[in-house]
Short mmCIF file of C-alpha atoms and ligand atoms in Angstrom, two decimals:
data_model
loop_
_atom_site.label_atom_id
_atom_site.label_comp_id
_atom_site.label_asym_id
_atom_site.label_seq_id
_atom_site.Cartn_x
_atom_site.Cartn_y
_atom_site.Cartn_z
CA MET A 4 0.00 0.00 0.00
CA GLU A 5 1.08 3.58 -0.68
CA SER A 6 2.43 5.65 2.19
CA THR A 7 0.35 8.68 2.92
CA PRO A 8 1.74 12.18 3.36
CA SER A 9 0.93 14.10 6.51
CA SER A 10 0.99 17.82 7.29
CA SER A 11 4.06 17.50 9.48
CA THR A 12 6.08 16.23 6.53
CA PRO A 13 7.94 19.09 4.81
CA ALA A 14 6.50 19.56 1.32
CA ARG A 15 9.86 18.79 -0.33
CA ASP A 16 9.83 15.29 1.21
CA LEU A 17 6.36 14.37 0.01
CA LYS A 18 6.00 11.83 -2.74
CA PRO A 19 3.76 13.21 -5.50
CA VAL A 20 0.39 11.48 -5.37
CA ARG A 21 -2.11 10.89 -8.17
CA THR A 22 -5.68 11.54 -7.10
CA ARG A 23 -8.98 11.83 -8.91
CA PHE A 24 -12.48 13.20 -8.75
CA ALA A 25 -14.76 10.70 -10.45
CA PRO A 26 -18.28 12.09 -10.59
CA SER A 27 -21.22 10.51 -12.38
CA PRO A 28 -23.03 13.02 -14.60
CA THR A 29 -26.41 12.19 -13.11
CA GLY A 30 -27.66 15.54 -11.85
CA ARG A 31 -26.66 18.89 -10.50
CA MET A 32 -23.31 19.52 -8.82
CA HIS A 33 -23.89 19.77 -5.10
CA LEU A 34 -21.72 20.47 -2.08
CA GLY A 35 -20.85 16.81 -1.67
CA SER A 36 -19.37 16.69 -5.16
CA ALA A 37 -17.41 19.88 -4.55
CA ARG A 38 -15.91 18.43 -1.38
CA SER A 39 -15.16 15.09 -3.10
CA ALA A 40 -13.18 17.12 -5.63
CA LEU A 41 -11.53 19.49 -3.18
CA TYR A 42 -9.79 17.03 -0.88
CA PRO A 43 -8.04 14.99 -3.59
CA PHE A 44 -7.15 18.26 -5.33
CA LEU A 45 -5.54 19.60 -2.14
CA LEU A 46 -3.66 16.36 -1.57
CA ALA A 47 -2.30 16.47 -5.12
CA ARG A 48 -1.29 20.12 -4.86
CA ARG A 49 0.32 19.64 -1.46
CA THR A 50 2.58 16.89 -2.79
CA GLY A 51 3.22 18.36 -6.22
CA GLY A 52 1.19 15.49 -7.63
CA THR A 53 -1.54 15.18 -10.24
CA PHE A 54 -5.29 15.62 -9.94
CA ILE A 55 -7.50 13.92 -12.51
CA LEU A 56 -11.12 14.43 -13.53
CA ARG A 57 -12.78 11.23 -14.69
CA ILE A 58 -16.38 11.13 -15.81
CA GLU A 59 -18.15 7.95 -14.73
CA ASP A 60 -21.02 7.85 -17.18
CA THR A 61 -21.65 4.12 -17.49
CA ASP A 62 -25.10 4.22 -15.94
CA GLN A 63 -27.06 5.19 -19.01
CA LYS A 64 -30.40 5.22 -17.19
CA ARG A 65 -29.25 7.97 -14.84
CA PHE A 66 -27.30 10.01 -17.39
CA VAL A 67 -28.28 13.70 -17.46
CA PRO A 68 -27.20 15.72 -20.52
CA GLY A 69 -25.37 18.87 -19.49
CA ALA A 70 -24.33 17.49 -16.11
CA GLU A 71 -20.70 17.03 -17.17
CA GLN A 72 -20.46 20.65 -18.29
CA GLU A 73 -22.00 21.81 -15.02
CA LEU A 74 -19.32 19.86 -13.14
CA ILE A 75 -16.54 21.36 -15.21
CA ASP A 76 -17.96 24.88 -14.82
CA GLY A 77 -18.41 24.38 -11.08
CA LEU A 78 -14.83 23.18 -10.62
CA ARG A 79 -13.48 26.07 -12.66
CA TRP A 80 -15.49 28.61 -10.64
CA LEU A 81 -14.23 27.14 -7.38
CA GLY A 82 -10.64 27.17 -8.65
CA ILE A 83 -10.26 23.39 -8.42
CA HIS A 84 -8.27 22.86 -11.59
CA HIS A 85 -7.58 19.37 -12.86
CA ASP A 86 -4.39 18.33 -14.62
CA GLU A 87 -5.95 15.58 -16.76
CA GLY A 88 -9.55 15.16 -17.81
CA PRO A 89 -12.04 14.71 -20.66
CA ASP A 90 -11.89 18.38 -21.63
CA ILE A 91 -8.09 18.73 -21.60
CA GLY A 92 -6.86 15.18 -22.25
CA GLY A 93 -3.80 13.61 -20.67
CA PRO A 94 -1.59 10.52 -20.84
CA CYS A 95 -4.18 8.11 -19.36
CA GLY A 96 -7.22 9.00 -21.45
CA PRO A 97 -9.91 8.75 -22.51
CA TYR A 98 -11.28 10.15 -19.26
CA ARG A 99 -14.93 9.45 -19.98
CA GLN A 100 -15.84 5.87 -19.13
CA THR A 101 -18.23 5.30 -22.03
CA GLU A 102 -15.21 5.86 -24.27
CA ARG A 103 -13.31 3.04 -22.52
CA ARG A 104 -15.71 0.17 -23.19
CA ALA A 105 -13.10 -2.04 -24.84
CA ILE A 106 -10.78 -1.68 -21.85
CA TYR A 107 -13.44 -2.93 -19.40
CA HIS A 108 -14.48 -5.70 -21.72
CA GLU A 109 -10.93 -6.94 -21.95
CA HIS A 110 -10.45 -6.77 -18.18
CA ALA A 111 -13.72 -8.54 -17.38
CA TRP A 112 -12.74 -11.42 -19.65
CA LYS A 113 -9.27 -11.46 -18.18
CA LEU A 114 -10.86 -12.16 -14.78
CA VAL A 115 -12.88 -14.95 -16.41
CA ASP A 116 -9.64 -16.43 -17.75
CA LEU A 117 -8.03 -16.15 -14.34
CA GLY A 118 -10.96 -18.03 -12.80
CA HIS A 119 -12.17 -15.03 -10.79
CA ALA A 120 -15.26 -14.28 -12.84
CA PHE A 121 -17.83 -16.06 -14.98
CA PRO A 122 -20.38 -15.24 -17.67
CA CYS A 123 -23.95 -15.48 -16.41
CA PHE A 124 -26.90 -16.07 -18.74
CA CYS A 125 -29.71 -15.86 -16.23
CA SER A 126 -32.67 -13.81 -17.42
CA PRO A 127 -33.95 -10.89 -15.33
CA GLU A 128 -37.20 -12.87 -14.86
CA ARG A 129 -35.36 -15.85 -13.40
CA LEU A 130 -33.28 -13.64 -11.10
CA ASP A 131 -36.40 -11.90 -9.95
CA LYS A 132 -38.05 -15.21 -9.10
CA VAL A 133 -35.00 -16.31 -7.12
CA ARG A 134 -35.03 -13.03 -5.23
CA GLN A 135 -38.74 -13.32 -4.38
CA GLU A 136 -38.22 -16.85 -3.12
CA GLN A 137 -35.26 -15.79 -0.94
CA MET A 138 -37.21 -12.93 0.53
CA LYS A 139 -40.09 -15.24 1.32
CA ASN A 140 -37.66 -17.46 3.20
CA LYS A 141 -36.24 -14.43 5.02
CA GLN A 142 -32.85 -14.84 3.32
CA ASN A 143 -30.72 -11.99 2.02
CA PRO A 144 -31.43 -11.65 -1.71
CA ARG A 145 -28.35 -12.64 -3.71
CA TYR A 146 -27.29 -14.52 -6.80
CA ASP A 147 -27.92 -18.25 -6.38
CA GLY A 148 -24.85 -19.34 -8.37
CA ALA A 149 -26.70 -21.02 -11.26
CA CYS A 150 -24.02 -20.14 -13.86
CA ARG A 151 -20.98 -20.29 -11.54
CA SER A 152 -19.90 -23.72 -12.58
CA LEU A 153 -20.90 -23.79 -16.25
CA ASP A 154 -18.25 -25.33 -18.46
CA PRO A 155 -16.01 -22.42 -19.70
CA GLY A 156 -15.94 -23.74 -23.27
CA GLU A 157 -19.72 -24.05 -23.32
CA SER A 158 -20.08 -20.49 -21.90
CA ARG A 159 -17.84 -19.02 -24.59
CA ARG A 160 -19.83 -20.84 -27.29
CA ARG A 161 -23.07 -19.34 -25.94
CA VAL A 162 -21.54 -15.86 -25.84
CA LYS A 163 -20.27 -16.24 -29.43
CA ALA A 164 -23.71 -17.40 -30.53
CA GLY A 165 -25.06 -14.02 -29.36
CA GLU A 166 -26.80 -15.03 -26.16
CA LYS A 167 -27.30 -12.17 -23.70
CA TYR A 168 -24.96 -12.35 -20.73
CA VAL A 169 -23.36 -10.45 -17.88
CA ILE A 170 -20.02 -11.16 -16.22
CA ARG A 171 -20.07 -11.73 -12.48
CA PHE A 172 -17.27 -11.84 -9.95
CA LYS A 173 -16.74 -15.38 -8.64
CA MET A 174 -16.73 -14.64 -4.93
CA PRO A 175 -14.87 -17.25 -2.86
CA LYS A 176 -17.26 -19.19 -0.63
CA GLU A 177 -14.84 -19.39 2.26
CA GLY A 178 -12.31 -17.23 4.03
CA THR A 179 -12.32 -13.55 4.82
CA VAL A 180 -11.23 -10.33 3.20
CA ALA A 181 -9.70 -7.35 4.97
CA ALA A 182 -10.23 -3.85 3.63
CA ALA A 183 -8.58 -0.77 5.11
CA ASP A 184 -10.08 2.69 5.16
CA LEU A 185 -7.61 5.36 6.16
CA LEU A 186 -10.11 7.10 8.44
CA ARG A 187 -11.80 4.08 9.96
CA GLY A 188 -9.19 1.36 10.06
CA SER A 189 -9.41 -2.16 8.73
CA ILE A 190 -12.63 -4.14 8.46
CA THR A 191 -12.69 -7.88 7.90
CA THR A 192 -15.63 -9.48 6.13
CA ASP A 193 -16.56 -13.13 5.63
CA ASN A 194 -16.52 -13.94 1.95
CA ALA A 195 -19.62 -16.08 2.49
CA ALA A 196 -21.53 -12.86 3.18
CA LEU A 197 -20.59 -11.41 -0.24
CA ASP A 198 -22.43 -11.73 -3.53
CA ASP A 199 -21.28 -12.69 -7.03
CA SER A 200 -21.62 -9.07 -8.11
CA VAL A 201 -22.04 -8.04 -11.73
CA LEU A 202 -18.90 -6.52 -13.27
CA LEU A 203 -20.01 -6.20 -16.89
CA LYS A 204 -23.66 -5.55 -17.69
CA SER A 205 -25.69 -6.97 -20.56
CA ASP A 206 -25.45 -3.64 -22.40
CA GLY A 207 -21.68 -4.22 -22.56
CA LEU A 208 -20.93 -1.43 -20.09
CA PRO A 209 -19.16 -2.08 -16.80
CA THR A 210 -20.60 -1.52 -13.36
CA TYR A 211 -18.91 1.01 -11.10
CA HIS A 212 -17.06 -1.80 -9.30
CA LEU A 213 -15.14 -2.95 -12.33
CA ALA A 214 -14.77 0.40 -14.09
CA ALA A 215 -13.47 2.31 -11.08
CA MET A 216 -10.98 -0.38 -10.05
CA VAL A 217 -9.65 -0.75 -13.59
CA ASP A 218 -9.38 3.00 -14.12
CA ASP A 219 -7.83 3.73 -10.75
CA HIS A 220 -5.18 1.15 -11.62
CA LEU A 221 -4.57 2.22 -15.22
CA MET A 222 -4.54 5.89 -14.26
CA GLY A 223 -2.00 5.24 -11.52
CA ILE A 224 -4.23 6.55 -8.73
CA THR A 225 -2.41 6.34 -5.39
CA HIS A 226 -5.16 7.76 -3.14
CA VAL A 227 -8.87 7.17 -3.64
CA ILE A 228 -10.95 9.74 -1.76
CA ARG A 229 -14.67 9.09 -2.28
CA GLY A 230 -18.09 9.13 -0.63
CA SER A 231 -18.91 6.82 2.25
CA GLU A 232 -21.70 5.17 0.22
CA TRP A 233 -18.91 3.06 -1.27
CA LEU A 234 -17.69 1.65 2.06
CA PRO A 235 -19.94 -1.45 1.86
CA SER A 236 -18.42 -2.25 -1.55
CA MET A 237 -14.85 -2.18 -0.21
CA PRO A 238 -14.58 -5.98 0.25
CA LEU A 239 -15.62 -6.56 -3.36
CA HIS A 240 -13.19 -3.89 -4.54
CA MET A 241 -10.36 -5.53 -2.62
CA HIS A 242 -11.20 -8.85 -4.24
CA ILE A 243 -11.15 -7.31 -7.71
CA ILE A 244 -7.83 -5.52 -7.15
CA ARG A 245 -6.22 -8.62 -5.69
CA ALA A 246 -7.61 -10.88 -8.40
CA PHE A 247 -5.73 -8.78 -10.94
CA GLY A 248 -2.66 -8.77 -8.70
CA TRP A 249 -2.52 -4.96 -8.60
CA ASP A 250 -1.21 -2.60 -5.90
CA GLU A 251 -3.90 -1.21 -3.66
CA PRO A 252 -4.33 2.53 -3.51
CA VAL A 253 -5.03 4.18 -0.15
CA PHE A 254 -8.79 4.52 0.39
CA ALA A 255 -10.41 7.31 2.40
CA HIS A 256 -14.20 7.46 2.53
CA LEU A 257 -15.66 10.86 3.36
CA SER A 258 -18.42 11.52 5.83
CA VAL A 259 -21.97 12.15 4.66
CA PHE A 260 -23.71 15.53 4.58
CA LEU A 261 -26.79 15.93 6.71
CA LYS A 262 -29.46 18.59 6.46
CA PRO A 263 -29.14 21.61 8.81
CA SER A 264 -31.15 19.91 11.58
CA GLY A 265 -28.64 17.05 11.50
CA LYS A 266 -31.47 14.56 10.91
CA GLY A 267 -31.07 12.75 7.62
CA LYS A 268 -30.02 13.89 4.17
CA MET A 269 -31.32 17.02 2.51
CA SER A 270 -34.35 16.28 0.31
CA LYS A 271 -35.21 17.98 -3.00
CA ARG A 272 -38.01 19.91 -1.29
CA GLU A 273 -35.70 21.14 1.46
CA ALA A 274 -33.14 22.22 -1.12
CA ALA A 275 -35.87 24.28 -2.81
CA GLU A 276 -36.81 25.81 0.56
CA ALA A 277 -33.18 26.81 1.18
CA LEU A 278 -33.13 28.60 -2.16
CA LYS A 279 -36.03 30.81 -1.09
CA ASP A 280 -33.78 31.87 1.78
CA GLY A 281 -30.93 32.78 -0.56
CA HIS A 282 -29.03 29.57 0.09
CA SER A 283 -28.33 26.54 -2.05
CA ILE A 284 -26.61 23.19 -1.91
CA PHE A 285 -25.80 23.44 -5.63
CA VAL A 286 -22.44 24.92 -6.56
CA THR A 287 -23.62 26.59 -9.75
CA ASP A 288 -26.36 28.48 -7.85
CA MET A 289 -23.84 29.97 -5.48
CA LYS A 290 -22.41 32.57 -7.83
CA GLY A 291 -25.84 33.99 -8.61
CA LEU A 292 -26.62 34.15 -4.89
CA GLY A 293 -23.58 36.39 -4.35
CA TYR A 294 -21.25 33.83 -2.82
CA THR A 295 -17.55 33.89 -3.59
CA PRO A 296 -15.54 30.80 -4.50
CA GLU A 297 -13.23 31.63 -1.58
CA GLY A 298 -16.12 31.64 0.91
CA VAL A 299 -17.67 28.46 -0.46
CA LEU A 300 -14.34 26.60 -0.45
CA ASN A 301 -13.58 27.66 3.11
CA TRP A 302 -17.00 26.45 4.19
CA ILE A 303 -16.78 23.14 2.38
CA VAL A 304 -13.21 22.31 3.36
CA LEU A 305 -14.09 22.37 7.05
CA MET A 306 -17.04 20.01 6.66
CA GLY A 307 -15.11 16.86 7.33
CA TRP A 308 -11.63 18.16 8.00
CA GLY A 309 -10.51 18.27 11.61
CA VAL A 310 -8.90 21.70 11.77
CA SER A 311 -10.15 24.35 14.13
CA GLU A 312 -13.68 25.30 13.03
CA ASP A 313 -13.20 29.05 12.88
CA ASP A 314 -10.30 28.84 10.53
CA PHE A 315 -10.15 31.40 7.80
CA LEU A 316 -8.35 29.64 4.95
CA THR A 317 -7.48 30.66 1.43
CA LEU A 318 -6.88 27.96 -1.15
CA ASP A 319 -3.12 28.37 -0.68
CA GLU A 320 -3.42 28.02 3.08
CA MET A 321 -5.64 24.96 2.74
CA THR A 322 -3.09 23.42 0.42
CA ALA A 323 -0.21 24.10 2.79
CA ARG A 324 -2.08 22.67 5.79
CA PHE A 325 -3.99 19.83 4.19
CA ASP A 326 -3.47 16.48 5.81
CA ILE A 327 -5.54 13.50 4.69
CA HIS A 328 -5.12 12.01 8.19
CA ASN A 329 -7.16 14.85 9.64
CA LEU A 330 -10.25 14.07 7.59
CA THR A 331 -13.01 12.91 9.85
CA PRO A 332 -15.56 10.17 9.25
CA SER A 333 -18.27 11.90 11.33
CA PRO A 334 -21.26 13.27 9.42
CA ALA A 335 -21.35 17.02 8.73
CA ALA A 336 -24.60 18.96 9.12
CA ILE A 337 -24.99 21.69 6.50
CA ASN A 338 -24.84 25.04 8.29
CA PHE A 339 -25.66 27.98 6.03
CA ALA A 340 -24.87 30.50 8.79
CA LYS A 341 -21.28 29.35 8.54
CA LEU A 342 -21.32 29.83 4.79
CA ASP A 343 -22.46 33.42 5.36
CA HIS A 344 -19.74 33.88 7.96
CA PHE A 345 -16.96 32.66 5.70
CA ASN A 346 -18.26 34.54 2.69
CA ALA A 347 -18.37 37.81 4.62
CA THR A 348 -14.92 37.17 6.07
CA HIS A 349 -13.40 36.57 2.66
CA ILE A 350 -15.14 39.62 1.19
CA ARG A 351 -13.55 41.72 3.94
CA SER A 352 -10.15 40.33 2.98
CA PHE A 353 -10.33 41.27 -0.72
CA ARG A 354 -8.27 44.17 -1.99
CA THR A 355 -10.36 47.20 -2.94
CA GLU A 356 -9.76 46.79 -6.69
CA ASP A 357 -10.61 43.11 -6.50
CA LEU A 358 -13.86 43.64 -4.60
CA ALA A 359 -14.77 46.51 -6.92
CA ALA A 360 -14.39 44.23 -9.93
CA ARG A 361 -16.52 41.55 -8.28
CA ILE A 362 -19.43 43.82 -7.36
CA LYS A 363 -19.46 45.94 -10.50
CA PRO A 364 -21.49 43.38 -12.52
CA TYR A 365 -24.34 43.60 -10.00
CA PHE A 366 -24.68 47.35 -10.63
CA LEU A 367 -24.39 46.90 -14.37
CA GLN A 368 -27.14 44.29 -14.24
CA GLU A 369 -29.38 46.99 -12.78
CA ASN A 370 -28.53 49.18 -15.77
CA LEU A 371 -26.60 51.60 -13.60
CA GLU A 372 -23.71 53.54 -15.03
CA VAL A 373 -20.72 52.81 -12.88
CA ASP A 374 -17.67 55.02 -13.00
CA ASN A 375 -14.67 53.25 -11.56
CA ASP A 376 -13.40 56.18 -9.47
CA THR A 377 -16.66 56.35 -7.56
CA LEU A 378 -16.77 52.57 -7.23
CA LEU A 379 -13.28 52.47 -5.71
CA LYS A 380 -14.33 55.07 -3.15
CA VAL A 381 -17.57 53.22 -2.35
CA VAL A 382 -15.92 49.85 -1.70
CA PRO A 383 -14.22 50.75 1.61
CA LEU A 384 -17.52 52.14 2.91
CA ILE A 385 -19.51 48.97 2.28
CA ARG A 386 -16.92 46.20 2.55
CA GLU A 387 -17.65 45.45 6.21
CA ARG A 388 -21.38 45.20 5.57
CA LEU A 389 -21.48 42.68 2.75
CA VAL A 390 -22.40 39.10 3.52
CA THR A 391 -22.97 38.25 -0.12
CA LEU A 392 -21.70 40.27 -3.08
CA ASP A 393 -25.21 41.20 -4.17
CA ASP A 394 -25.66 43.01 -0.85
CA CYS A 395 -23.82 45.81 -2.63
CA LEU A 396 -27.12 46.77 -4.27
CA PRO A 397 -29.18 47.73 -1.20
CA PHE A 398 -26.20 49.54 0.32
CA ALA A 399 -24.71 51.25 -2.66
CA ALA A 400 -26.83 51.24 -5.83
CA TRP A 401 -28.01 54.75 -4.94
CA PHE A 402 -24.47 56.10 -5.45
CA PHE A 403 -24.87 55.48 -9.17
CA ARG A 404 -28.32 57.02 -9.60
CA GLU A 405 -28.68 60.55 -10.93
CA THR A 406 -31.55 61.23 -8.54
CA VAL A 407 -32.95 59.53 -5.48
CA THR A 408 -36.57 59.39 -4.43
CA PRO A 409 -36.95 59.13 -0.68
CA LYS A 410 -40.33 58.17 0.72
CA PRO A 411 -41.77 61.38 2.24
CA GLU A 412 -42.34 59.68 5.58
CA ASP A 413 -38.66 58.70 5.75
CA LEU A 414 -37.75 62.38 5.61
CA VAL A 415 -39.59 63.04 8.85
CA GLY A 416 -37.21 62.79 11.81
CA LYS A 417 -37.94 60.46 14.70
CA ASN A 418 -40.48 62.03 17.13
CA LEU A 419 -40.61 65.16 14.99
CA THR A 420 -43.31 66.69 12.81
CA ALA A 421 -42.93 67.33 9.09
CA ALA A 422 -42.69 71.04 9.75
CA GLN A 423 -39.93 70.58 12.33
CA SER A 424 -38.10 68.26 9.96
CA ALA A 425 -38.40 70.80 7.16
CA ASP A 426 -36.86 73.40 9.42
CA ILE A 427 -33.97 71.08 10.39
CA ALA A 428 -33.36 70.22 6.72
CA ARG A 429 -33.31 73.94 5.86
CA GLN A 430 -30.80 74.74 8.59
CA SER A 431 -28.62 71.78 7.53
CA LEU A 432 -28.78 73.01 3.97
CA GLU A 433 -27.48 76.41 5.02
CA ILE A 434 -24.59 74.82 6.89
CA LEU A 435 -23.68 72.54 3.99
CA ALA A 436 -24.02 75.32 1.42
CA GLY A 437 -21.58 77.44 3.42
CA LEU A 438 -18.83 74.79 3.32
CA PRO A 439 -16.18 75.03 0.60
CA GLU A 440 -16.33 71.26 0.28
CA ILE A 441 -18.40 68.54 1.89
CA THR A 442 -15.97 66.22 3.66
CA PRO A 443 -16.54 64.40 6.97
CA ALA A 444 -14.02 66.72 8.63
CA ALA A 445 -15.78 69.83 7.35
CA ALA A 446 -19.43 68.78 7.63
CA GLU A 447 -19.67 66.72 10.77
CA PRO A 448 -18.70 69.30 13.46
CA PRO A 449 -21.15 72.07 12.38
CA LEU A 450 -23.98 69.53 11.94
CA ARG A 451 -23.31 68.05 15.37
CA ALA A 452 -23.36 71.57 16.77
CA LEU A 453 -26.78 72.00 15.14
CA VAL A 454 -28.02 68.83 16.85
CA GLU A 455 -26.95 70.27 20.21
CA ARG A 456 -28.38 73.70 19.57
CA LEU A 457 -31.75 72.14 18.81
CA GLY A 458 -31.58 69.87 21.85
CA LEU A 459 -32.04 66.77 19.68
CA ILE A 460 -30.19 63.48 19.36
CA PRO A 461 -27.89 62.93 16.33
CA ASN A 462 -30.13 60.29 14.77
CA GLN A 463 -33.06 62.65 14.46
CA VAL A 464 -31.10 65.12 12.35
CA PHE A 465 -28.87 62.67 10.51
CA GLY A 466 -31.84 60.44 9.75
CA ILE A 467 -33.45 63.27 7.81
CA LEU A 468 -30.23 63.95 5.92
CA ARG A 469 -29.63 60.27 5.24
CA ALA A 470 -33.06 59.88 3.67
CA ALA A 471 -32.63 63.11 1.70
CA VAL A 472 -29.19 62.23 0.33
CA THR A 473 -29.41 58.48 -0.18
CA GLY A 474 -33.14 58.00 -0.67
CA GLN A 475 -33.13 55.22 1.93
CA THR A 476 -33.09 54.70 5.68
CA VAL A 477 -30.05 52.41 5.77
CA SER A 478 -26.79 53.43 4.10
CA PRO A 479 -23.05 53.45 4.53
CA PRO A 480 -21.64 56.14 6.89
CA LEU A 481 -23.41 59.39 6.06
CA PHE A 482 -20.58 61.93 5.92
CA GLU A 483 -18.23 59.69 3.94
CA SER A 484 -21.07 58.95 1.55
CA MET A 485 -21.80 62.67 1.15
CA GLU A 486 -18.19 63.32 0.23
CA ILE A 487 -18.41 60.77 -2.59
CA VAL A 488 -21.67 62.17 -3.91
CA GLY A 489 -20.28 65.73 -4.00
CA LYS A 490 -21.52 69.10 -2.86
CA GLU A 491 -23.65 70.03 -5.82
CA LYS A 492 -25.82 66.91 -5.74
CA ILE A 493 -26.07 66.98 -1.94
CA LEU A 494 -27.41 70.53 -1.89
CA GLU A 495 -29.87 69.70 -4.64
CA ARG A 496 -31.14 66.64 -2.74
CA VAL A 497 -31.49 68.39 0.61
CA ARG A 498 -33.26 71.30 -1.08
CA ARG A 499 -35.66 68.84 -2.66
CA ALA A 500 -36.26 67.23 0.76
CA VAL A 501 -37.16 70.63 2.22
CA GLU A 502 -39.74 71.08 -0.55
CA ILE A 503 -41.26 67.66 0.03
CA LEU A 504 -41.44 68.20 3.80
CA GLU A 505 -43.02 71.63 3.42
CA LYS A 506 -45.82 70.15 1.34
CA MET A 507 -46.65 67.42 3.87
N1 LIG B 606 -18.98 7.84 -9.84
C1 LIG B 606 -18.99 7.62 -8.42
C2 LIG B 606 -19.97 8.55 -7.78
O1 LIG B 606 -20.26 9.60 -8.34
C3 LIG B 606 -17.61 7.93 -7.93
C4 LIG B 606 -17.15 7.33 -6.73
C5 LIG B 606 -15.63 7.41 -6.70
O2 LIG B 606 -15.13 8.53 -6.47
O3 LIG B 606 -14.98 6.41 -6.91
O4 LIG B 606 -20.46 8.26 -6.73
#
């Protein structure tokens, strides 16, 4: 078995691994897929190794057109870049299993020749009858061995004659098999408890068991990191690998994802509910919901990796610290509050120019004209307040509007009448008009003095000005915002507020 690098090993001493992400294109790309890609990617990057994308599309009934592209787009958005794959090629291709039929065929028959597999001609109807009978007798349903001891020459003749067949693994009846999972240790199973599983189906395509073992071998995979739903198949996989006489890769089975309550897996209906809340378990929804790849990766990487929970990690930091031994087998409950936390934390860490470039499209989508100078000044004022990128709209879209239209009632100060508010707005206007420039340093002291003179609290006066200038009741810091908007527009807006208040 391969030795496995750990985080205490200096990077220069690590042996380059070959890892893979092997999704089936059977639906949308969810968090679980992203995590199944991320860990092997990190392991490969940490050791200077190779990360492969392999598309496992042999289950034609579950095939969903477009799913492969969604996976590739999702990986690219997250920054999980593969070194070999169906879209970029590589030395071990093809990387799409339906394009490797001949390889599986040859390997299935090789196992037949070695005496570890046999062709089976049983019809689905017969197998169904056997199953019914076994269930009636309270036995575990399994293959009854009807074709196990057919004469090999006779079997080949029937295959040549065009009879429909599958190839099954010839499971030993006695003995045990040990299978080691890096996170859970070794488990020994009685062979008598195992079935003669199908390796090659009657449509000529392999089952996962054969295809994945053959490909992991031919592609030189040293570390298999995959979902825990494959744990029960480990004994069969060990048998297949050993029957061929191949080296075993290291296996690590990841924990399952549970819904936020921690009770069971997330259903389709619950996923739809989450979307109404601005959350999603699907990677390709995340961008539209204003999440950043950095935030999503940080969230995902900690769901099943035993580093301190509050860790803020960039992809580079994850790579430097990643240790496959610290993966945990305990289930992870999806916690969207944590996603929000990490997204906001990463947004706060972005350089001004970077964040500006990321939020600009949201303004453009609203048909706003965005000049970059203004945008660069706005970013520092809103950075701390953004949980998702699209939060830039409620806080800052008004900066890019020629005019704002406050609701008249928002212009009325707290516990004040419209007439009193009009008077306060008029006095503020005089102060602002008398300033050479509206900056926080110039505008704040005289306006605070006004608050005191009138015996009011700051919010009453500044609330009126905020509504007048921004058109809304919540905004970035008032004086800094006023400086960006500029004196001319400010005076015009406050004057307009006075008019509205006088008419109320
Ligand atoms: N195609 C399998 C799945 O999507 C892959 C499991 C593996 O990584 O080997 O579940």
